[in-house]
XYZ file of N, CA and C in Angstrom:
696
model
N 117.015 11.258 139.914
C 118.332 11.298 140.553
C 118.208 11.259 142.075
N 117.193 11.962 142.582
C 117.003 11.981 144.029
C 116.646 10.598 144.541
N 115.799 9.886 143.740
C 115.403 8.538 144.154
C 116.597 7.598 144.153
N 117.429 7.717 143.127
C 118.621 6.870 143.042
C 119.575 7.138 144.194
N 119.740 8.407 144.538
C 120.617 8.772 145.647
C 120.097 8.212 146.964
N 118.772 8.276 147.146
C 118.177 7.742 148.376
C 118.365 6.238 148.469
N 118.180 5.549 147.338
C 118.351 4.094 147.325
C 119.800 3.709 147.598
N 120.728 4.502 147.043
C 122.147 4.219 147.285
C 122.498 4.389 148.760
N 121.946 5.437 149.371
C 122.211 5.664 150.787
C 121.622 4.542 151.640
N 120.412 4.094 151.265
C 119.785 3.006 152.012
C 120.590 1.719 151.861
N 121.061 1.460 150.639
C 121.858 0.255 150.397
C 123.169 0.295 151.169
N 123.789 1.489 151.194
C 125.041 1.631 151.933
C 124.823 1.430 153.424
N 123.718 1.971 153.931
C 123.412 1.816 155.344
C 123.148 0.354 155.693
N 122.455 -0.361 154.817
C 122.193 -1.780 155.057
C 123.473 -2.598 155.017
N 124.388 -2.208 154.117
C 125.666 -2.920 154.042
C 126.474 -2.730 155.318
N 126.386 -1.537 155.892
C 127.114 -1.279 157.132
C 126.522 -2.050 158.298
N 125.203 -2.191 158.294
C 124.542 -2.863 159.400
C 124.536 -4.377 159.253
N 124.730 -4.873 158.033
C 124.653 -6.316 157.796
C 125.633 -7.128 158.630
N 126.920 -6.717 158.734
C 127.855 -7.519 159.529
C 127.433 -7.672 160.986
N 126.706 -6.679 161.498
C 126.284 -6.770 162.889
C 125.214 -7.841 163.080
N 124.438 -8.130 162.035
C 123.346 -9.079 162.153
C 123.737 -10.489 161.729
N 124.938 -10.665 161.201
C 125.383 -12.003 160.862
C 125.646 -12.780 162.143
N 125.124 -13.980 162.180
C 125.280 -14.771 163.394
C 124.592 -14.131 164.581
N 123.407 -13.540 164.333
C 122.712 -12.811 165.393
C 122.427 -13.704 166.590
N 121.987 -14.926 166.339
C 121.652 -15.812 167.445
C 122.881 -16.161 168.269
N 124.024 -16.283 167.606
C 125.258 -16.530 168.360
C 125.577 -15.352 169.270
N 125.381 -14.141 168.761
C 125.640 -12.952 169.575
C 124.691 -12.882 170.770
N 123.420 -13.184 170.517
C 122.437 -13.128 171.595
C 122.740 -14.160 172.678
N 123.053 -15.377 172.249
C 123.369 -16.434 173.218
C 124.663 -16.109 173.962
N 125.656 -15.599 173.223
C 126.935 -15.261 173.850
C 126.754 -14.190 174.916
N 125.948 -13.185 174.628
C 125.748 -12.123 175.615
C 124.920 -12.604 176.803
N 124.035 -13.566 176.583
C 123.308 -14.130 177.725
C 124.279 -14.864 178.653
N 125.170 -15.652 178.062
C 126.154 -16.389 178.864
C 127.114 -15.426 179.551
N 127.524 -14.375 178.839
C 128.433 -13.399 179.436
C 127.776 -12.694 180.621
N 126.504 -12.341 180.486
C 125.792 -11.732 181.609
C 125.688 -12.672 182.795
N 125.442 -13.947 182.503
C 125.363 -14.950 183.567
C 126.704 -15.111 184.274
N 127.758 -15.312 183.500
C 129.083 -15.558 184.085
C 129.616 -14.325 184.810
N 129.319 -13.141 184.277
C 129.849 -11.925 184.882
C 129.294 -11.701 186.286
N 128.035 -12.037 186.508
C 127.411 -11.819 187.814
C 127.367 -13.073 188.674
N 127.834 -14.184 188.143
C 127.746 -15.453 188.867
C 128.570 -15.415 190.156
N 129.826 -14.986 190.049
C 130.679 -14.928 191.230
C 130.137 -13.981 192.280
N 129.560 -12.877 191.829
C 128.940 -11.900 192.734
C 127.866 -12.572 193.587
N 126.993 -13.335 192.928
C 125.891 -13.991 193.632
C 126.411 -15.080 194.566
N 127.371 -15.854 194.093
C 127.891 -16.962 194.901
C 128.555 -16.443 196.169
N 129.336 -15.377 196.056
C 130.014 -14.842 197.238
C 129.018 -14.358 198.284
N 127.940 -13.734 197.836
C 126.930 -13.278 198.785
C 126.168 -14.455 199.387
N 125.893 -15.476 198.564
C 125.188 -16.653 199.061
C 126.038 -17.423 200.064
N 127.334 -17.500 199.788
C 128.233 -18.315 200.609
C 128.908 -17.524 201.721
N 128.525 -16.269 201.915
C 129.239 -15.410 202.864
C 129.323 -16.037 204.254
N 128.202 -16.530 204.752
C 128.195 -17.102 206.108
C 129.064 -18.357 206.175
N 128.942 -19.230 205.174
C 129.728 -20.467 205.171
C 131.221 -20.187 205.064
N 131.568 -19.194 204.235
C 132.983 -18.860 204.057
C 133.590 -18.395 205.371
N 132.903 -17.482 206.045
C 133.422 -16.951 207.302
C 133.411 -18.012 208.400
N 132.401 -18.877 208.388
C 132.326 -19.930 209.408
C 133.471 -20.915 209.263
N 133.759 -21.316 208.012
C 134.839 -22.276 207.789
C 136.192 -21.668 208.136
N 136.361 -20.389 207.844
C 137.617 -19.726 208.166
C 137.782 -19.566 209.672
N 136.668 -19.289 210.371
C 136.732 -19.071 211.812
C 136.670 -20.336 212.629
N 136.469 -21.475 211.962
C 136.452 -22.742 212.680
C 135.120 -23.107 213.277
N 134.038 -22.501 212.768
C 132.716 -22.889 213.248
C 131.962 -21.720 213.820
N 130.720 -22.000 214.233
C 129.870 -20.971 214.809
C 130.310 -20.665 216.230
N 130.038 -19.447 216.647
C 130.426 -19.017 217.987
C 129.212 -18.496 218.715
N 129.033 -18.949 219.924
C 127.927 -18.467 220.734
C 128.438 -17.514 221.781
N 127.692 -17.363 222.861
C 128.079 -16.470 223.937
C 128.927 -17.227 224.941
N 130.276 -17.204 224.750
C 131.218 -17.843 225.666
C 130.911 -19.316 225.868
N 130.539 -19.998 224.781
C 130.285 -21.425 224.851
C 128.955 -21.772 225.474
N 128.141 -20.780 225.761
C 126.842 -21.031 226.371
C 125.747 -20.825 225.343
N 124.568 -21.329 225.653
C 123.410 -21.158 224.791
C 122.256 -20.666 225.624
N 121.331 -20.007 224.971
C 120.152 -19.521 225.674
C 119.212 -20.686 225.939
N 118.929 -20.950 227.214
C 118.046 -22.034 227.604
C 116.846 -21.443 228.337
N 115.686 -21.959 228.042
C 114.474 -21.462 228.683
C 114.058 -22.419 229.791
N 113.971 -21.926 231.004
C 113.603 -22.738 232.160
C 112.113 -22.551 232.442
N 111.302 -23.612 232.332
C 109.862 -23.450 232.538
C 109.500 -23.137 233.974
N 110.428 -23.396 234.918
C 110.123 -23.171 236.329
C 110.523 -21.774 236.791
N 111.163 -21.030 235.906
C 111.576 -19.675 236.256
C 110.705 -18.687 235.507
N 110.628 -17.496 236.022
C 109.785 -16.497 235.392
C 110.439 -15.828 234.212
N 111.716 -16.083 234.000
C 112.407 -15.458 232.884
C 113.417 -16.434 232.310
N 114.067 -16.029 231.207
C 115.063 -16.869 230.561
C 116.352 -16.822 231.348
N 117.014 -17.946 231.461
C 118.276 -18.019 232.177
C 119.308 -18.696 231.317
N 120.580 -18.396 231.568
C 121.680 -19.019 230.853
C 122.064 -20.303 231.573
N 121.916 -21.418 230.886
C 122.274 -22.704 231.448
C 123.245 -23.400 230.522
N 124.041 -24.290 231.059
C 124.987 -25.049 230.262
C 124.260 -25.989 229.309
N 124.905 -26.272 228.156
C 124.326 -27.227 227.219
C 124.146 -28.574 227.908
N 123.025 -29.220 227.642
C 122.791 -30.546 228.184
C 122.226 -30.550 229.588
N 121.927 -29.409 230.175
C 121.352 -29.360 231.522
C 119.971 -29.999 231.488
N 119.695 -31.018 232.321
C 118.388 -31.695 232.275
C 117.235 -30.804 232.690
N 117.529 -29.694 233.379
C 116.448 -28.807 233.805
C 115.950 -27.925 232.672
N 116.654 -27.970 231.533
C 116.274 -27.101 230.421
C 115.026 -27.643 229.740
N 114.122 -26.764 229.433
C 112.881 -27.163 228.762
C 112.968 -26.929 227.255
N 113.595 -25.857 226.856
C 113.732 -25.530 225.433
C 115.142 -25.052 225.186
N 115.534 -25.126 223.947
C 116.916 -24.809 223.588
C 116.921 -23.879 222.388
N 117.652 -22.829 222.526
C 117.733 -21.875 221.428
C 119.172 -21.406 221.282
N 119.705 -21.543 220.088
C 121.072 -21.100 219.840
C 121.118 -20.315 218.545
N 121.775 -19.212 218.564
C 121.898 -18.380 217.374
C 123.303 -18.528 216.804
N 123.453 -19.188 215.636
C 124.781 -19.326 215.048
C 125.271 -17.995 214.504
N 126.511 -17.685 214.775
C 127.068 -16.428 214.292
C 128.569 -16.586 214.088
N 129.163 -15.621 213.388
C 130.594 -15.616 213.134
C 131.232 -14.441 213.852
N 132.520 -14.572 214.118
C 133.243 -13.468 214.746
C 133.252 -12.245 213.846
N 133.336 -12.478 212.531
C 133.353 -11.395 211.556
C 132.005 -11.345 210.857
N 131.387 -10.183 210.816
C 130.052 -10.056 210.246
C 130.056 -10.340 208.746
N 128.973 -10.967 208.271
C 128.837 -11.205 206.832
C 128.647 -9.900 206.068
N 128.306 -8.830 206.778
C 128.224 -7.525 206.130
C 129.564 -7.077 205.577
N 130.654 -7.620 206.130
C 131.982 -7.287 205.615
C 132.151 -7.794 204.185
N 131.514 -8.932 203.863
C 131.556 -9.446 202.493
C 130.858 -8.479 201.550
N 129.719 -7.951 201.985
C 128.985 -6.993 201.158
C 129.788 -5.719 200.952
N 130.487 -5.268 201.989
C 131.321 -4.075 201.866
C 132.468 -4.318 200.891
N 133.056 -5.517 200.956
C 134.135 -5.859 200.030
C 133.620 -5.993 198.605
N 132.324 -6.105 198.448
C 131.697 -6.143 197.126
C 131.525 -4.745 196.562
N 130.941 -3.863 197.343
C 130.517 -2.564 196.827
C 131.698 -1.690 196.418
N 132.708 -1.618 197.254
C 133.799 -0.670 197.010
C 134.581 -0.947 195.725
N 135.089 -2.176 195.495
C 135.837 -2.395 194.245
C 134.966 -2.314 193.003
N 133.730 -2.836 193.076
C 132.852 -2.795 191.907
C 132.500 -1.359 191.541
N 132.205 -0.543 192.542
C 131.854 0.851 192.287
C 133.045 1.635 191.752
N 134.219 1.383 192.306
C 135.401 2.134 191.880
C 135.755 1.861 190.421
N 135.693 0.604 189.998
C 136.057 0.295 188.613
C 135.000 0.795 187.644
N 133.731 0.787 188.045
C 132.681 1.299 187.165
C 132.812 2.804 186.961
N 133.336 3.503 187.964
C 133.487 4.951 187.852
C 134.581 5.344 186.868
N 135.624 4.533 186.763
C 136.773 4.926 185.940
C 136.854 4.174 184.616
N 136.186 3.023 184.496
C 136.346 2.190 183.298
C 135.860 2.893 182.035
N 134.840 3.729 182.156
C 134.296 4.409 180.978
C 135.273 5.411 180.376
N 136.251 5.839 181.144
C 137.221 6.821 180.663
C 138.507 6.165 180.158
N 138.555 4.842 180.202
C 139.740 4.116 179.755
C 139.520 3.560 178.356
N 140.584 3.312 177.595
C 140.426 2.744 176.242
C 139.741 1.380 176.294
N 138.950 1.093 175.259
C 138.227 -0.175 175.194
C 139.130 -1.245 174.578
N 140.141 -1.646 175.326
C 140.992 -2.756 174.896
C 140.294 -4.037 175.327
N 139.360 -4.469 174.493
C 138.432 -5.520 174.905
C 139.123 -6.822 175.262
N 140.125 -7.220 174.486
C 140.785 -8.494 174.760
C 141.565 -8.444 176.080
N 142.209 -7.322 176.325
C 142.947 -7.164 177.581
C 141.984 -7.131 178.762
N 140.894 -6.405 178.597
C 139.915 -6.295 179.681
C 139.272 -7.639 179.997
N 138.861 -8.357 178.955
C 138.194 -9.641 179.189
C 139.167 -10.646 179.794
N 140.412 -10.621 179.337
C 141.420 -11.497 179.941
C 141.583 -11.172 181.425
N 141.544 -9.879 181.753
C 141.619 -9.484 183.155
C 140.409 -9.946 183.947
N 139.219 -9.851 183.346
C 137.997 -10.303 184.022
C 138.057 -11.793 184.331
N 138.456 -12.580 183.336
C 138.515 -14.031 183.516
C 139.561 -14.399 184.569
N 140.720 -13.752 184.495
C 141.797 -14.051 185.446
C 141.406 -13.672 186.870
N 140.784 -12.505 187.024
C 140.376 -12.063 188.358
C 139.282 -12.958 188.938
N 138.343 -13.382 188.091
C 137.277 -14.262 188.574
C 137.843 -15.596 189.047
N 138.754 -16.169 188.251
C 139.370 -17.440 188.644
C 140.209 -17.272 189.908
N 140.963 -16.173 189.978
C 141.781 -15.914 191.168
C 140.904 -15.746 192.405
N 139.742 -15.112 192.235
C 138.838 -14.926 193.365
C 138.357 -16.245 193.940
N 137.926 -17.162 193.071
C 137.472 -18.472 193.549
C 138.602 -19.236 194.230
N 139.803 -19.171 193.654
C 140.938 -19.900 194.227
C 141.345 -19.333 195.583
N 141.406 -18.008 195.681
C 141.808 -17.392 196.942
C 140.801 -17.673 198.052
N 139.519 -17.614 197.724
C 138.496 -17.902 198.731
C 138.548 -19.371 199.146
N 138.769 -20.258 198.179
C 138.804 -21.689 198.484
C 139.975 -22.045 199.393
N 141.135 -21.428 199.168
C 142.337 -21.790 199.920
C 142.712 -20.749 200.973
N 141.775 -19.873 201.326
C 142.072 -18.819 202.298
C 142.387 -19.416 203.666
N 143.450 -18.917 204.277
C 143.828 -19.341 205.630
C 143.801 -18.172 206.612
N 143.496 -16.985 206.107
C 143.408 -15.807 206.966
C 142.378 -14.847 206.389
N 141.995 -13.878 207.198
C 140.957 -12.943 206.773
C 141.358 -12.153 205.538
N 142.603 -11.689 205.493
C 142.995 -10.817 204.389
C 143.040 -11.571 203.065
N 143.391 -12.860 203.084
C 143.375 -13.655 201.852
C 141.937 -13.856 201.384
N 141.047 -14.116 202.336
C 139.634 -14.282 202.009
C 139.076 -13.031 201.345
N 139.331 -11.878 201.948
C 138.775 -10.648 201.402
C 139.460 -10.238 200.105
N 140.711 -10.614 199.934
C 141.370 -10.368 198.656
C 140.677 -11.154 197.546
N 140.290 -12.398 197.847
C 139.557 -13.192 196.869
C 138.203 -12.594 196.540
N 137.500 -12.121 197.563
C 136.195 -11.487 197.340
C 136.353 -10.222 196.501
N 137.370 -9.428 196.801
C 137.614 -8.194 196.047
C 137.929 -8.507 194.589
N 138.729 -9.542 194.350
C 139.040 -9.933 192.969
C 137.777 -10.302 192.204
N 136.886 -11.039 192.862
C 135.650 -11.465 192.208
C 134.781 -10.277 191.824
N 134.610 -9.347 192.736
C 133.738 -8.215 192.460
C 134.405 -7.191 191.548
N 135.726 -7.094 191.605
C 136.440 -6.239 190.661
C 136.254 -6.777 189.248
N 136.302 -8.104 189.107
C 136.060 -8.740 187.815
C 134.649 -8.452 187.315
N 133.673 -8.524 188.217
C 132.286 -8.268 187.831
C 132.087 -6.829 187.376
N 132.657 -5.873 188.108
C 132.516 -4.470 187.730
C 133.199 -4.148 186.412
N 134.411 -4.678 186.218
C 135.135 -4.447 184.967
C 134.419 -5.110 183.799
N 133.891 -6.309 184.023
C 133.176 -7.007 182.960
C 131.924 -6.272 182.531
N 131.182 -5.749 183.489
C 129.965 -5.013 183.147
C 130.280 -3.782 182.309
N 131.291 -3.020 182.707
C 131.664 -1.826 181.951
C 132.176 -2.181 180.558
N 132.882 -3.294 180.437
C 133.473 -3.682 179.155
C 132.434 -4.245 178.197
N 131.643 -5.202 178.654
C 130.688 -5.865 177.764
C 129.572 -4.928 177.317
N 129.141 -4.033 178.185
C 128.099 -3.086 177.783
C 128.638 -2.073 176.778
N 129.891 -1.653 176.942
C 130.487 -0.746 175.960
C 130.687 -1.453 174.619
N 131.093 -2.707 174.668
C 131.337 -3.480 173.442
C 130.036 -3.845 172.739
N 128.916 -3.795 173.453
C 127.622 -4.151 172.864
C 127.223 -3.206 171.739
N 127.815 -2.015 171.675
C 127.476 -1.061 170.616
C 127.895 -1.562 169.238
N 128.747 -2.579 169.172
C 129.185 -3.143 167.900
C 128.251 -4.245 167.409
N 127.213 -4.554 168.164
C 126.325 -5.658 167.816
C 124.883 -5.171 167.746
N 124.009 -6.095 167.424
C 122.587 -5.784 167.382
C 122.119 -5.302 168.756
N 121.198 -4.355 168.757
C 120.759 -3.756 170.020
C 120.110 -4.765 170.965
N 119.632 -5.885 170.432
C 118.955 -6.869 171.272
C 119.903 -7.633 172.186
N 121.217 -7.496 171.981
C 122.141 -8.182 172.891
C 122.049 -7.595 174.299
N 121.594 -6.343 174.406
C 121.407 -5.750 175.732
C 120.313 -6.496 176.494
N 119.278 -6.913 175.767
C 118.190 -7.653 176.410
C 118.667 -9.007 176.914
N 119.452 -9.704 176.099
C 119.928 -11.018 176.537
C 120.966 -10.881 177.650
N 121.758 -9.812 177.612
C 122.691 -9.552 178.714
C 121.922 -9.366 180.025
N 120.870 -8.560 179.978
C 120.066 -8.326 181.176
C 119.435 -9.618 181.673
N 118.969 -10.444 180.737
C 118.391 -11.729 181.118
C 119.435 -12.627 181.777
N 120.656 -12.601 181.252
C 121.722 -13.416 181.830
C 122.103 -12.979 183.231
N 122.165 -11.659 183.456
C 122.493 -11.177 184.800
C 121.397 -11.537 185.796
N 120.143 -11.496 185.336
C 119.053 -11.919 186.209
C 119.102 -13.412 186.492
N 119.446 -14.187 185.457
C 119.567 -15.629 185.650
C 120.681 -15.997 186.603
N 121.713 -15.156 186.675
C 122.822 -15.434 187.591
C 122.347 -15.453 189.036
N 121.372 -14.605 189.358
C 120.859 -14.584 190.721
C 120.221 -15.900 191.118
N 119.488 -16.494 190.186
C 118.815 -17.762 190.472
C 119.786 -18.932 190.358
N 120.502 -18.994 189.235
C 121.394 -20.127 188.983
C 122.555 -20.145 189.975
N 123.106 -18.970 190.285
C 124.230 -18.915 191.212
C 123.869 -19.405 192.598
N 122.771 -18.894 193.137
C 122.372 -19.292 194.491
C 121.943 -20.756 194.541
N 121.199 -21.211 193.529
C 120.741 -22.599 193.524
C 121.900 -23.579 193.329
N 122.864 -23.216 192.481
C 123.989 -24.121 192.247
C 124.838 -24.274 193.500
N 125.092 -23.165 194.199
C 125.874 -23.267 195.436
C 125.117 -24.074 196.488
N 123.844 -23.769 196.644
C 123.040 -24.493 197.634
C 122.948 -25.972 197.287
N 122.769 -26.273 196.002
C 122.655 -27.665 195.587
C 123.937 -28.444 195.793
N 125.075 -27.835 195.464
C 126.353 -28.531 195.615
C 126.691 -28.771 197.081
N 126.437 -27.777 197.928
C 126.722 -27.968 199.350
C 125.738 -28.958 199.980
N 124.486 -28.940 199.513
C 123.512 -29.900 200.026
C 123.860 -31.323 199.601
N 124.557 -31.450 198.462
C 124.963 -32.771 197.982
C 126.161 -33.324 198.745
N 126.738 -32.513 199.628
C 127.831 -32.997 200.460
C 129.172 -32.345 200.212
N 129.265 -31.463 199.216
C 130.534 -30.787 198.958
C 130.772 -29.695 199.995
N 132.015 -29.527 200.375
C 132.370 -28.449 201.293
C 132.387 -27.128 200.531
N 132.304 -25.991 201.235
C 132.403 -24.704 200.544
C 133.678 -24.578 199.717
N 134.785 -25.131 200.210
C 136.045 -25.074 199.463
C 135.932 -25.838 198.152
N 135.418 -27.070 198.210
C 135.269 -27.870 196.997
C 134.285 -27.226 196.030
N 133.238 -26.610 196.567
C 132.253 -25.944 195.720
C 132.880 -24.789 194.958
N 133.727 -24.010 195.632
C 134.410 -22.905 194.963
C 135.322 -23.406 193.848
N 135.969 -24.530 194.064
C 136.853 -25.078 193.035
C 136.050 -25.580 191.835
N 134.899 -26.178 192.090
C 134.043 -26.627 190.988
C 133.595 -25.439 190.140
N 133.373 -24.313 190.779
C 132.857 -23.140 190.078
C 133.905 -22.432 189.234
N 135.115 -22.953 189.197
C 136.123 -22.416 188.277
C 135.725 -22.629 186.820
N 134.742 -23.489 186.596
C 134.261 -23.702 185.235
C 133.587 -22.440 184.688
N 133.106 -21.573 185.561
C 132.386 -20.374 185.116
C 133.309 -19.381 184.407
N 134.486 -19.024 184.958
C 135.389 -18.156 184.186
C 135.818 -18.777 182.855
N 135.987 -20.103 182.833
C 136.336 -20.768 181.572
C 135.204 -20.631 180.559
N 133.969 -20.758 181.020
C 132.814 -20.593 180.138
C 132.715 -19.161 179.629
N 133.042 -18.206 180.483
C 133.032 -16.796 180.070
C 134.053 -16.548 178.961
N 135.240 -17.125 179.102
C 136.271 -16.963 178.081
C 135.844 -17.594 176.757
N 135.262 -18.773 176.810
C 134.800 -19.443 175.586
C 133.688 -18.655 174.910
N 132.802 -18.075 175.695
C 131.697 -17.308 175.123
C 132.199 -16.084 174.374
N 133.233 -15.443 174.909
C 133.725 -14.221 174.271
C 134.614 -14.520 173.071
N 135.584 -15.411 173.226
C 136.567 -15.624 172.165
C 136.169 -16.692 171.146
N 135.185 -17.514 171.465
C 134.784 -18.575 170.535
C 133.385 -18.330 169.979
N 132.426 -18.109 170.873
C 131.035 -17.998 170.438
C 130.697 -16.632 169.872
N 131.200 -15.565 170.494
C 130.836 -14.211 170.077
C 131.497 -13.831 168.750
């Protein structure tokens, strides 16, 4: 009787775990894509921070229109006008009126705030994922069409708020699947660092403007939605 009871318990436990392992490869691939898409906007915003601020500010700014010129006939460096024939070497440091560190600050605060409170909220997965996708798309659109600083930073905040909410949601939802989805999620987030930076650099190197590049990247929130509602 004891053996029969043990076998029944084992069979019941296997029946409970079986649905989690059905379509295991789909779950693993879906979580890899979700990890990639969730962190993709985060990486792109940090990679494009200088370009975004430069385009909004109308270009690089030096010291009152002057550049540092080195005069070989003087004992020290002197400020000379651009194009002065007496200049021996030319050095200019491109910079923006607004520091790129502001982009990083706009990243940390919303992402940290949502991660602190999301664990205490109900796991309404469909509502949360819809919010993540909408915020990510809104972030790319706002950054692409920004005409002022506050619109730009609103777009950045939307992107990072989406990333923080997505991380809290997908990791909590992972408890319903095979434990190995955590590994593929981690792999996807790591891949976002490489794929995100290379894709932005490649598109801009191919001749696309930062604005056009942001619009092209709207495919990422769409891919995230398909991975969750179709593939997973």
